[in-house]
């Protein structure tokens, strides 16, 4: 296990679910991060899918010290650099490119890149990456596909994201090569837009116990 994988796993600290967030109103960033952290999910991924994403990362990182704010949907070195400057503690990408690998190599911020095929996973492994995002998880074969990879590529672990929900999260978390899952169900759009932070906290608290002894 490489140094950056160890650093990222230490940040996640056994958290079974990483909330994957698309923030349309930057005013939601701080109360949302607080609600999720109170519920036991301090590590969050704010995706760069809206024009407010970088400011949302900046505010959550600065104003919610108990949160561990990551940036998702990073597609190129410029976005990596911008997210790092905004305060992101980890970077998530849907795939791997030579340019992203080069940017990551020059940064202390760990990269969690996506890979779905055996070839992509092996290429990532050759590049020294042994903790990968499996995305889009359900569409790429789901838990049964990842289970099949556990023996031939036993030294790579995954965070499946994409189609993961409260109903199927444990299918992934039971696997020996899965460290956590990413999902948006803990912060539904309607609850976020209506400021229902108590309900989101409750969903986070429930998710934070997945895979852990009762």
PDB file of C-alpha atoms in Angstrom, residues 48-123:
ATOM      1  CA  UNK A  48     -17.378  19.864  -9.902  1.00  0.00           C
ATOM      2  CA  UNK A  49     -20.690  19.509 -11.680  1.00  0.00           C
ATOM      3  CA  UNK A  50     -21.964  23.011 -10.971  1.00  0.00           C
ATOM      4  CA  UNK A  51     -20.529  26.477 -11.326  1.00  0.00           C
ATOM      5  CA  UNK A  52     -20.592  26.859  -7.536  1.00  0.00           C
ATOM      6  CA  UNK A  53     -18.553  23.755  -6.731  1.00  0.00           C
ATOM      7  CA  UNK A  54     -15.184  25.383  -6.051  1.00  0.00           C
ATOM      8  CA  UNK A  55     -16.719  28.045  -3.830  1.00  0.00           C
ATOM      9  CA  UNK A  56     -18.707  25.330  -2.043  1.00  0.00           C
ATOM     10  CA  UNK A  57     -15.465  23.442  -1.393  1.00  0.00           C
ATOM     11  CA  UNK A  58     -13.784  26.634  -0.215  1.00  0.00           C
ATOM     12  CA  UNK A  59     -16.565  27.508   2.232  1.00  0.00           C
ATOM     13  CA  UNK A  60     -17.049  24.007   3.607  1.00  0.00           C
ATOM     14  CA  UNK A  61     -13.298  23.532   4.082  1.00  0.00           C
ATOM     15  CA  UNK A  62     -12.887  26.897   5.799  1.00  0.00           C
ATOM     16  CA  UNK A  63     -16.035  26.984   7.927  1.00  0.00           C
ATOM     17  CA  UNK A  64     -16.556  23.332   8.877  1.00  0.00           C
ATOM     18  CA  UNK A  65     -13.289  22.185  10.445  1.00  0.00           C
ATOM     19  CA  UNK A  66     -14.807  18.857  11.428  1.00  0.00           C
ATOM     20  CA  UNK A  67     -15.448  18.051   7.750  1.00  0.00           C
ATOM     21  CA  UNK A  68     -12.903  16.441   5.415  1.00  0.00           C
ATOM     22  CA  UNK A  69     -13.783  18.013   2.092  1.00  0.00           C
ATOM     23  CA  UNK A  70     -12.811  16.319  -1.143  1.00  0.00           C
ATOM     24  CA  UNK A  71     -13.386  17.393  -4.736  1.00  0.00           C
ATOM     25  CA  UNK A  72     -14.975  15.095  -7.290  1.00  0.00           C
ATOM     26  CA  UNK A  73     -15.448  14.964 -11.065  1.00  0.00           C
ATOM     27  CA  UNK A  74     -11.904  16.287 -11.559  1.00  0.00           C
ATOM     28  CA  UNK A  75     -11.112  15.846 -15.244  1.00  0.00           C
ATOM     29  CA  UNK A  76      -7.830  17.689 -15.805  1.00  0.00           C
ATOM     30  CA  UNK A  77      -4.787  19.201 -14.042  1.00  0.00           C
ATOM     31  CA  UNK A  78      -6.310  22.704 -13.963  1.00  0.00           C
ATOM     32  CA  UNK A  79      -9.314  21.467 -11.995  1.00  0.00           C
ATOM     33  CA  UNK A  80      -7.016  19.458  -9.714  1.00  0.00           C
ATOM     34  CA  UNK A  81      -4.986  22.587  -8.930  1.00  0.00           C
ATOM     35  CA  UNK A  82      -8.091  24.745  -8.431  1.00  0.00           C
ATOM     36  CA  UNK A  83      -9.667  22.204  -6.082  1.00  0.00           C
ATOM     37  CA  UNK A  84      -6.457  21.868  -4.086  1.00  0.00           C
ATOM     38  CA  UNK A  85      -6.221  25.654  -3.716  1.00  0.00           C
ATOM     39  CA  UNK A  86      -9.876  25.736  -2.604  1.00  0.00           C
ATOM     40  CA  UNK A  87      -8.998  23.426   0.281  1.00  0.00           C
ATOM     41  CA  UNK A  88      -9.812  19.945  -0.985  1.00  0.00           C
ATOM     42  CA  UNK A  89      -8.119  17.265   1.105  1.00  0.00           C
ATOM     43  CA  UNK A  90      -8.538  14.568  -1.536  1.00  0.00           C
ATOM     44  CA  UNK A  91      -9.296  14.493  -5.252  1.00  0.00           C
ATOM     45  CA  UNK A  92     -11.683  12.114  -7.012  1.00  0.00           C
ATOM     46  CA  UNK A  93     -11.729  11.568 -10.771  1.00  0.00           C
ATOM     47  CA  UNK A  94     -13.999   9.377 -12.908  1.00  0.00           C
ATOM     48  CA  UNK A  95     -10.953   8.050 -14.779  1.00  0.00           C
ATOM     49  CA  UNK A  96      -7.193   8.174 -15.161  1.00  0.00           C
ATOM     50  CA  UNK A  97      -5.125  10.181 -17.637  1.00  0.00           C
ATOM     51  CA  UNK A  98      -1.367  10.710 -17.883  1.00  0.00           C
ATOM     52  CA  UNK A  99      -1.893  14.425 -17.219  1.00  0.00           C
ATOM     53  CA  UNK A 100      -3.824  13.776 -14.003  1.00  0.00           C
ATOM     54  CA  UNK A 101      -1.237  11.267 -12.847  1.00  0.00           C
ATOM     55  CA  UNK A 102       1.510  13.822 -13.427  1.00  0.00           C
ATOM     56  CA  UNK A 103      -0.409  16.498 -11.516  1.00  0.00           C
ATOM     57  CA  UNK A 104      -1.063  14.096  -8.668  1.00  0.00           C
ATOM     58  CA  UNK A 105       2.603  13.116  -8.498  1.00  0.00           C
ATOM     59  CA  UNK A 106       3.518  16.707  -7.699  1.00  0.00           C
ATOM     60  CA  UNK A 107       0.920  17.126  -4.978  1.00  0.00           C
ATOM     61  CA  UNK A 108       0.537  15.871  -1.422  1.00  0.00           C
ATOM     62  CA  UNK A 109      -3.227  15.664  -1.934  1.00  0.00           C
ATOM     63  CA  UNK A 110      -4.179  12.040  -2.655  1.00  0.00           C
ATOM     64  CA  UNK A 111      -5.975  11.118  -5.877  1.00  0.00           C
ATOM     65  CA  UNK A 112      -8.779   8.552  -6.010  1.00  0.00           C
ATOM     66  CA  UNK A 113      -9.154   7.893  -9.747  1.00  0.00           C
ATOM     67  CA  UNK A 114     -11.786   5.778 -11.432  1.00  0.00           C
ATOM     68  CA  UNK A 115     -11.137   2.485 -13.209  1.00  0.00           C
ATOM     69  CA  UNK A 116     -13.531  -0.246 -14.326  1.00  0.00           C
ATOM     70  CA  UNK A 117     -11.818  -2.690 -16.666  1.00  0.00           C
ATOM     71  CA  UNK A 118      -9.057  -5.118 -15.663  1.00  0.00           C
ATOM     72  CA  UNK A 119      -6.741  -3.284 -18.058  1.00  0.00           C
ATOM     73  CA  UNK A 120      -7.453   0.112 -16.494  1.00  0.00           C
ATOM     74  CA  UNK A 121      -7.034  -1.317 -13.007  1.00  0.00           C
ATOM     75  CA  UNK A 122      -3.726  -2.952 -13.929  1.00  0.00           C
ATOM     76  CA  UNK A 123      -2.485   0.283 -15.541  1.00  0.00           C
TER      77      UNK A 123
END
